[in-house]
CSV table of C-alpha atoms and ligand atoms in Angstrom, one decimal:
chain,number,residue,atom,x,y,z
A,1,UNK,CA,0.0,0.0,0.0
A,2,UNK,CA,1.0,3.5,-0.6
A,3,UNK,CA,0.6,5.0,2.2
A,4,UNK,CA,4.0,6.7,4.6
A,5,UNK,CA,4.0,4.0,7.1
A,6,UNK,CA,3.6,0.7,6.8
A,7,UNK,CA,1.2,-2.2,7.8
A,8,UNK,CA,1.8,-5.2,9.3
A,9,UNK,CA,-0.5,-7.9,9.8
A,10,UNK,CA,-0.1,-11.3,12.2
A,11,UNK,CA,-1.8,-14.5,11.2
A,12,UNK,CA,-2.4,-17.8,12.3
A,13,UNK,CA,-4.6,-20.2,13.5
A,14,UNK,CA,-5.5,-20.2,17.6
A,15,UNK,CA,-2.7,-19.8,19.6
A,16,UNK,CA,0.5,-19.8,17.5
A,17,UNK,CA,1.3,-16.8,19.6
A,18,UNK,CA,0.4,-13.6,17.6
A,19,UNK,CA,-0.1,-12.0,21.0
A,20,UNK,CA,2.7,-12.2,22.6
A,21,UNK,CA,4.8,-11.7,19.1
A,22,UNK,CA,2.6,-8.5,18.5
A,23,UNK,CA,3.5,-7.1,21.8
A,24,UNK,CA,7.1,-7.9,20.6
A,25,UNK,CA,7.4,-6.3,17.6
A,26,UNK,CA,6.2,-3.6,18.7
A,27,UNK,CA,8.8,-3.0,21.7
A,28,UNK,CA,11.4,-3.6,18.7
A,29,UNK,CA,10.3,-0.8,16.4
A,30,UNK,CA,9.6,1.3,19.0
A,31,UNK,CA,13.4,0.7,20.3
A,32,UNK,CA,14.7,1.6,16.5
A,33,UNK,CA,12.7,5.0,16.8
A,34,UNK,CA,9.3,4.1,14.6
A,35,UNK,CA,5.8,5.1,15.4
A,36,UNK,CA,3.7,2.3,15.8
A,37,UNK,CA,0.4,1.7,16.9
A,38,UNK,CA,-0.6,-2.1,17.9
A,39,UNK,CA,-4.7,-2.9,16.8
A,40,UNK,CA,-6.4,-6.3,16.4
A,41,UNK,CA,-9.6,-7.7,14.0
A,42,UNK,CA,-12.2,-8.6,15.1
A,43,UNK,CA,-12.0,-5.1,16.4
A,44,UNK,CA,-10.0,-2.1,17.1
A,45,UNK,CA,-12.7,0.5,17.9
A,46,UNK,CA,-15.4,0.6,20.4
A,47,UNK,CA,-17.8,-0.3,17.4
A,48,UNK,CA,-16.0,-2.9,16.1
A,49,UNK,CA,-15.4,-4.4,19.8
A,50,UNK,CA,-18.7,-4.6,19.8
A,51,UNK,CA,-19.4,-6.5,16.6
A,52,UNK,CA,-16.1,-8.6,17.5
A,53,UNK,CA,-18.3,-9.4,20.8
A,54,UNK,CA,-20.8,-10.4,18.8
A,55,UNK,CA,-19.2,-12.6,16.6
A,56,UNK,CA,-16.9,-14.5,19.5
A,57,UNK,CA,-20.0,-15.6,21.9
A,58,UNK,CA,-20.8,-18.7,21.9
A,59,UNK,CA,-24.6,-19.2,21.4
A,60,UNK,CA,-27.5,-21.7,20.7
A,61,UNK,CA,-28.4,-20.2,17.7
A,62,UNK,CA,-26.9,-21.6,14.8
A,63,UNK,CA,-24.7,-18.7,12.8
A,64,UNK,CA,-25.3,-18.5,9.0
A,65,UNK,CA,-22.0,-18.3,7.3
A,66,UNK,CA,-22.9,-15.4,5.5
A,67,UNK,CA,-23.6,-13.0,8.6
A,68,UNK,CA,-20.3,-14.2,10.0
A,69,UNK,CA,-18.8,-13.0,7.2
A,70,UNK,CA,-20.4,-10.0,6.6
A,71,UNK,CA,-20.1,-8.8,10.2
A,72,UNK,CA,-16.2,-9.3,10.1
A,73,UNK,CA,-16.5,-7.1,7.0
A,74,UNK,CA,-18.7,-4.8,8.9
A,75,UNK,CA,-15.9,-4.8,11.5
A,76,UNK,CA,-13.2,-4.4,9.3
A,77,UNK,CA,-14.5,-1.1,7.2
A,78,UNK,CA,-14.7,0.4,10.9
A,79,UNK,CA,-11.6,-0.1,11.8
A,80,UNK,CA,-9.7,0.4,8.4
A,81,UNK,CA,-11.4,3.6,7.6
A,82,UNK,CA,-11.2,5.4,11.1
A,83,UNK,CA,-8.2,3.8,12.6
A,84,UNK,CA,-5.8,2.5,10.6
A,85,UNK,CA,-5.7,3.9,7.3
A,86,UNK,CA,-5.9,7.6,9.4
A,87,UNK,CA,-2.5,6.6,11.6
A,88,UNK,CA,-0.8,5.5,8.0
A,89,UNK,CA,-2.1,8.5,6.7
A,90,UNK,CA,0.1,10.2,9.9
A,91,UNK,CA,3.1,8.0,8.8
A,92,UNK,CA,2.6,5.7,11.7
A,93,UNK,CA,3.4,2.0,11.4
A,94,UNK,CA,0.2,-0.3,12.2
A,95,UNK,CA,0.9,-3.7,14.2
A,96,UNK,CA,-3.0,-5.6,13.5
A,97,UNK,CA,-3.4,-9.0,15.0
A,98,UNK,CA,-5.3,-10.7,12.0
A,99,UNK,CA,-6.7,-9.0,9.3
A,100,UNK,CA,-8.3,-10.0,5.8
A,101,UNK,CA,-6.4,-13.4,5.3
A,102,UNK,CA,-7.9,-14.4,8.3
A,103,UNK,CA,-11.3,-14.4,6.9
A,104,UNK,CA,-9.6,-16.2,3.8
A,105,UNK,CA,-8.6,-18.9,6.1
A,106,UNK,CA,-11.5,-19.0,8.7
A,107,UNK,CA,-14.3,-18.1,6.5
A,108,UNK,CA,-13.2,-19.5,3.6
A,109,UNK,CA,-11.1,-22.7,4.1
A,110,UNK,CA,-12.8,-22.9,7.4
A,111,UNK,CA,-16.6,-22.4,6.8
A,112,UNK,CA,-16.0,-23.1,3.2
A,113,UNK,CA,-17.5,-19.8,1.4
A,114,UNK,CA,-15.9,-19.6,-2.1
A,115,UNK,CA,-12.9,-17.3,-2.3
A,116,UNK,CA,-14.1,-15.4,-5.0
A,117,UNK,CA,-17.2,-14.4,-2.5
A,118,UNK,CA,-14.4,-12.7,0.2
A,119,UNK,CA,-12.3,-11.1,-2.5
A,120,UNK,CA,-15.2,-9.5,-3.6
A,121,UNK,CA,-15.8,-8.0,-0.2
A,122,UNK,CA,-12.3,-7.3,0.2
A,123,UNK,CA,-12.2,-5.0,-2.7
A,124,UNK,CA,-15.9,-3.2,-2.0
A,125,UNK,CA,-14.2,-2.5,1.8
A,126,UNK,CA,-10.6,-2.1,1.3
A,127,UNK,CA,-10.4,-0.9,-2.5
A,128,UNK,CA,-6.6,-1.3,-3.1
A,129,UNK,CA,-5.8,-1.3,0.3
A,130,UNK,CA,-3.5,-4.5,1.5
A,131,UNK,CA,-0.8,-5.3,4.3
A,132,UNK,CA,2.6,-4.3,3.3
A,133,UNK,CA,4.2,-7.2,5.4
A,134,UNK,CA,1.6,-10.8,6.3
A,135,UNK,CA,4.0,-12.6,9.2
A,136,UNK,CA,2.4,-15.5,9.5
A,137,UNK,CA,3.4,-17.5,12.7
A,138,UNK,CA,2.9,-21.7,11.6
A,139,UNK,CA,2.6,-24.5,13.8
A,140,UNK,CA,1.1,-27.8,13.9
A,141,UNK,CA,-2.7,-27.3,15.2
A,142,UNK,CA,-2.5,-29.2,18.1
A,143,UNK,CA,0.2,-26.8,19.1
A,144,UNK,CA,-1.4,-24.0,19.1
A,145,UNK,CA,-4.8,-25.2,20.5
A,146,UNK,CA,-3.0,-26.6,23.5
A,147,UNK,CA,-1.7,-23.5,24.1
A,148,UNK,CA,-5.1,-21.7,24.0
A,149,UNK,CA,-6.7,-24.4,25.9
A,150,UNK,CA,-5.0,-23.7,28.7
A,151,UNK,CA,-6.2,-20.3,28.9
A,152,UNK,CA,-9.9,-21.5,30.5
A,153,UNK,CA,-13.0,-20.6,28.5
A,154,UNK,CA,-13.6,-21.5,24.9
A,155,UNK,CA,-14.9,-18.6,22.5
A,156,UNK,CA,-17.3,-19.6,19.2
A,157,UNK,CA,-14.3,-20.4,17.0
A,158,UNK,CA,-12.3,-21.8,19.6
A,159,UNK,CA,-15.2,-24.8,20.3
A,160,UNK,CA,-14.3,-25.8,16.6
A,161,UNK,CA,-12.8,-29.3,15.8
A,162,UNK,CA,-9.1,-29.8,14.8
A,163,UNK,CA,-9.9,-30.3,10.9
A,164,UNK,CA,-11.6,-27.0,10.7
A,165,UNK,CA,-8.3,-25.5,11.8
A,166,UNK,CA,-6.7,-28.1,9.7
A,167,UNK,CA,-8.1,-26.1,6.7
A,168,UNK,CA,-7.1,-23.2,8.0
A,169,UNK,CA,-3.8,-23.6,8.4
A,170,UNK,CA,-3.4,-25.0,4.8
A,171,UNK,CA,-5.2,-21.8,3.4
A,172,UNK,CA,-2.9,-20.1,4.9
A,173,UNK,CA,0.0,-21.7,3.6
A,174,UNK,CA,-1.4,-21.5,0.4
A,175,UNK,CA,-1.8,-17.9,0.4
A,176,UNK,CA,1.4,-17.6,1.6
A,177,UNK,CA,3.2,-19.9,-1.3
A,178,UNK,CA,1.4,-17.3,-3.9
A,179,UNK,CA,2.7,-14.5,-2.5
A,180,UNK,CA,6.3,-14.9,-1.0
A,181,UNK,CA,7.0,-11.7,-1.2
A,182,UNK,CA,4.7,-10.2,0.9
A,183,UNK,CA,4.7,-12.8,3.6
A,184,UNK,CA,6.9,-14.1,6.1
A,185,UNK,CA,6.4,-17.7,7.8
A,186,UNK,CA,8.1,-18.1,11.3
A,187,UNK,CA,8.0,-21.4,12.5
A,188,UNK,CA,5.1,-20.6,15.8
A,189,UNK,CA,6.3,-24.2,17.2
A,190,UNK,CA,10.0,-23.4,18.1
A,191,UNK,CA,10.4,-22.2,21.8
A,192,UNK,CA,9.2,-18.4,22.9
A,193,UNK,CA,12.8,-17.1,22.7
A,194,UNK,CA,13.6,-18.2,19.2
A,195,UNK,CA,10.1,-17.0,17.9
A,196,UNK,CA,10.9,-13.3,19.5
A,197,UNK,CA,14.4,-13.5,17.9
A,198,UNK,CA,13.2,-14.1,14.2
A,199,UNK,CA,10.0,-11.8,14.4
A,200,UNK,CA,12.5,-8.6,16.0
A,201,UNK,CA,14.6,-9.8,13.1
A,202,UNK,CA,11.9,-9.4,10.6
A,203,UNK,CA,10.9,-6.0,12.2
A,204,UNK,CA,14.2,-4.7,11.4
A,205,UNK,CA,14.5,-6.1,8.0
A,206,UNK,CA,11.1,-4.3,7.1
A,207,UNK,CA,12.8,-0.9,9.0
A,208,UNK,CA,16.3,-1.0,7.4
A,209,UNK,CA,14.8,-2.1,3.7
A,210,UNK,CA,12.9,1.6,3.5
A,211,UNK,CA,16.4,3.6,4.0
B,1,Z5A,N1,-11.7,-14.5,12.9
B,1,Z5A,C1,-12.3,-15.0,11.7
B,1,Z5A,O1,-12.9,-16.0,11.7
B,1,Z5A,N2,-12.2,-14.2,10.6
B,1,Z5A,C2,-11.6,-13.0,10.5
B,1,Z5A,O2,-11.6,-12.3,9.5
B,1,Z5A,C3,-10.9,-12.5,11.7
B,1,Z5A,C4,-11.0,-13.3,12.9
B,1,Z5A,C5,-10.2,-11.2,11.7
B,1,Z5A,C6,-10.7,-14.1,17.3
B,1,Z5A,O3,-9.3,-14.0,17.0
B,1,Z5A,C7,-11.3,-15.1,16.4
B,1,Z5A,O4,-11.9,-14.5,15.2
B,1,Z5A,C8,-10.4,-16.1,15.9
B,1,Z5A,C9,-10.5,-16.1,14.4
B,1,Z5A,C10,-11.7,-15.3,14.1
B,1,Z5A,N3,-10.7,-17.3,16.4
B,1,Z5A,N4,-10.1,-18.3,16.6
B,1,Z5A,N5,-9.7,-19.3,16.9
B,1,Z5A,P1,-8.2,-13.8,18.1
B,1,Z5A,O5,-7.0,-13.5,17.4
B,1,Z5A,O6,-8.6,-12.9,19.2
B,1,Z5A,O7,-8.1,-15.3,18.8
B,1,Z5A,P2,-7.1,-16.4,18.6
B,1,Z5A,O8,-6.6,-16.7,17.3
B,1,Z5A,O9,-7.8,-17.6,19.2
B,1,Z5A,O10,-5.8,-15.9,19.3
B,1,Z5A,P3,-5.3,-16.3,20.6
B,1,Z5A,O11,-5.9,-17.6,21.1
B,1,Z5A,O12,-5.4,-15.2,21.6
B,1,Z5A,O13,-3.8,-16.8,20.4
B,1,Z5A,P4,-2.5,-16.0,20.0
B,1,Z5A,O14,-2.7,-14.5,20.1
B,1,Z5A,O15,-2.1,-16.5,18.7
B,1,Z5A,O16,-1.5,-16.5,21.0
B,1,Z5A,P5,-0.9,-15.9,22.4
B,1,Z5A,O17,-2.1,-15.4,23.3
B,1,Z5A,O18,0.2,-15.0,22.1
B,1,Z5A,O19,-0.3,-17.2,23.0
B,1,Z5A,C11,-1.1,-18.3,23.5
B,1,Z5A,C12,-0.4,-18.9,24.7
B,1,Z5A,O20,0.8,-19.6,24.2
B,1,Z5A,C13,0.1,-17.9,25.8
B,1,Z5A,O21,0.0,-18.5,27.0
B,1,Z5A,C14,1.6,-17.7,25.4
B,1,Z5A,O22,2.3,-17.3,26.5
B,1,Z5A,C15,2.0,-19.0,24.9
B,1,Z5A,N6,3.0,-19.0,23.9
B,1,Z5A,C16,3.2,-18.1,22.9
B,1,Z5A,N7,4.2,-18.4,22.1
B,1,Z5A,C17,4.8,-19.5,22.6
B,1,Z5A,C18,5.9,-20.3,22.3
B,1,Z5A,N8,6.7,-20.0,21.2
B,1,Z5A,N9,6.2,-21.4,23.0
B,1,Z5A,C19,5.4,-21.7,24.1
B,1,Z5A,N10,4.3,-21.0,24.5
B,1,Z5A,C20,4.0,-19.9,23.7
């Protein structure tokens, strides 16, 4: 995108450790002098919290796939048009914990709605608007959903069984694998130290390759 600063989206399926790696990148650039601002989807402003509320709670009432994917839409042209596209606009660099190839992944290889449906939402909401940088933190599914599990309750998504996030992972890979340029895999199952190491790495990469 084409704005001064730069956006940076994490990705991956439940608890890979976007999180913690979030919080991480952001102590990096901030260390090396940039602007950042750290933002998450479902979410990001009080209106979208509140759709994100909406879409997380587990309930009785079976949820079409369409007005899931809508409402993440919904969410998402909140939050793009009065929070992050204004702090790119100020040169600011914008961390977001998932973002448009999570609803690739989750709504698509996980729900199965045709790809062709999302990209069409993605340009009516976005227009050309796309991450500079996907890091996408891969591990094995059980990995990550012991991690998660450990946390206590589970939310909508998280109540789902391993081959939905089976899918998930492999449409992410796949997206990845088409666009290597643009994304960065870090292997999510190597220990908490060596994951911080090679996202801080990446951080700096993205810093040193505007000078
Ligand atoms: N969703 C969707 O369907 N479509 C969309 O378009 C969007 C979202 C945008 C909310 O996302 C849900 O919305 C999500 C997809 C759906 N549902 N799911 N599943 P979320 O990001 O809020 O929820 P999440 O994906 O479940 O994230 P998470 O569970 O909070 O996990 P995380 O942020 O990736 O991990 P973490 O909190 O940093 O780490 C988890 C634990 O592992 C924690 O105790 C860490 O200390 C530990 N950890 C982290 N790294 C390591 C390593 N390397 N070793 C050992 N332990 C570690």
């Amino acid at each position: 995108m084409s704005s001064a600063g730069r956006f940076i989206t994490f990705e991956g399926t439940e608890g890979v450790g976007k999180s913690t790696q979030i919080s991480n990148a952001a102590e990096t650039l901030k260390a090396v002098g940039v602007d950042c601002i750290v933002t998450r989807e479902p979410g990001g402003t009080p209106m979208a919290e509140a759709i994100r509320e909406l879409l997380l709670a587990p309930r009785d009432e079976p949820v079409n796939d369409l007005t899931e994917l809508l409402l993440m839409f919904a969410a998402r042209a909140q939050h793009l048009h009065t929070l992050i596209l204004p702090a790119l606009e100020k040169g600011q660099w914008v961390l977001c914990d998932r973002f448009t190839d999570a609803t690739f992944a989750y709504q698509g290889g996980g729900r199965g709605v045709p790809l062709e449906r999302i990209a069409l939402l993605e340009n009516l909401v976005q227009g050309d608007v796309r991450p500079d940088h996907v890091v996408l933190l891969d591990a094995p599914v059980e990995t990550g959903m012991t991690r998660a599990r450990n946390r206590g309750q589970l939310d909508r998504f998280e109540q789902e069984a391993v081959s939905f996030f089976q899918r998930i992972r492999d449409t992410y890979l796949a997206r990845a694998a088409a666009e290597p340029a643009r994304y960065n895999i870090v292997d999510a199952a190597a220990p908490l130290e060596a994951v911080s190491a090679q996202v801080s790495e990446l951080m700096c990469k993205f810093q040193s390759d505007l000078l």
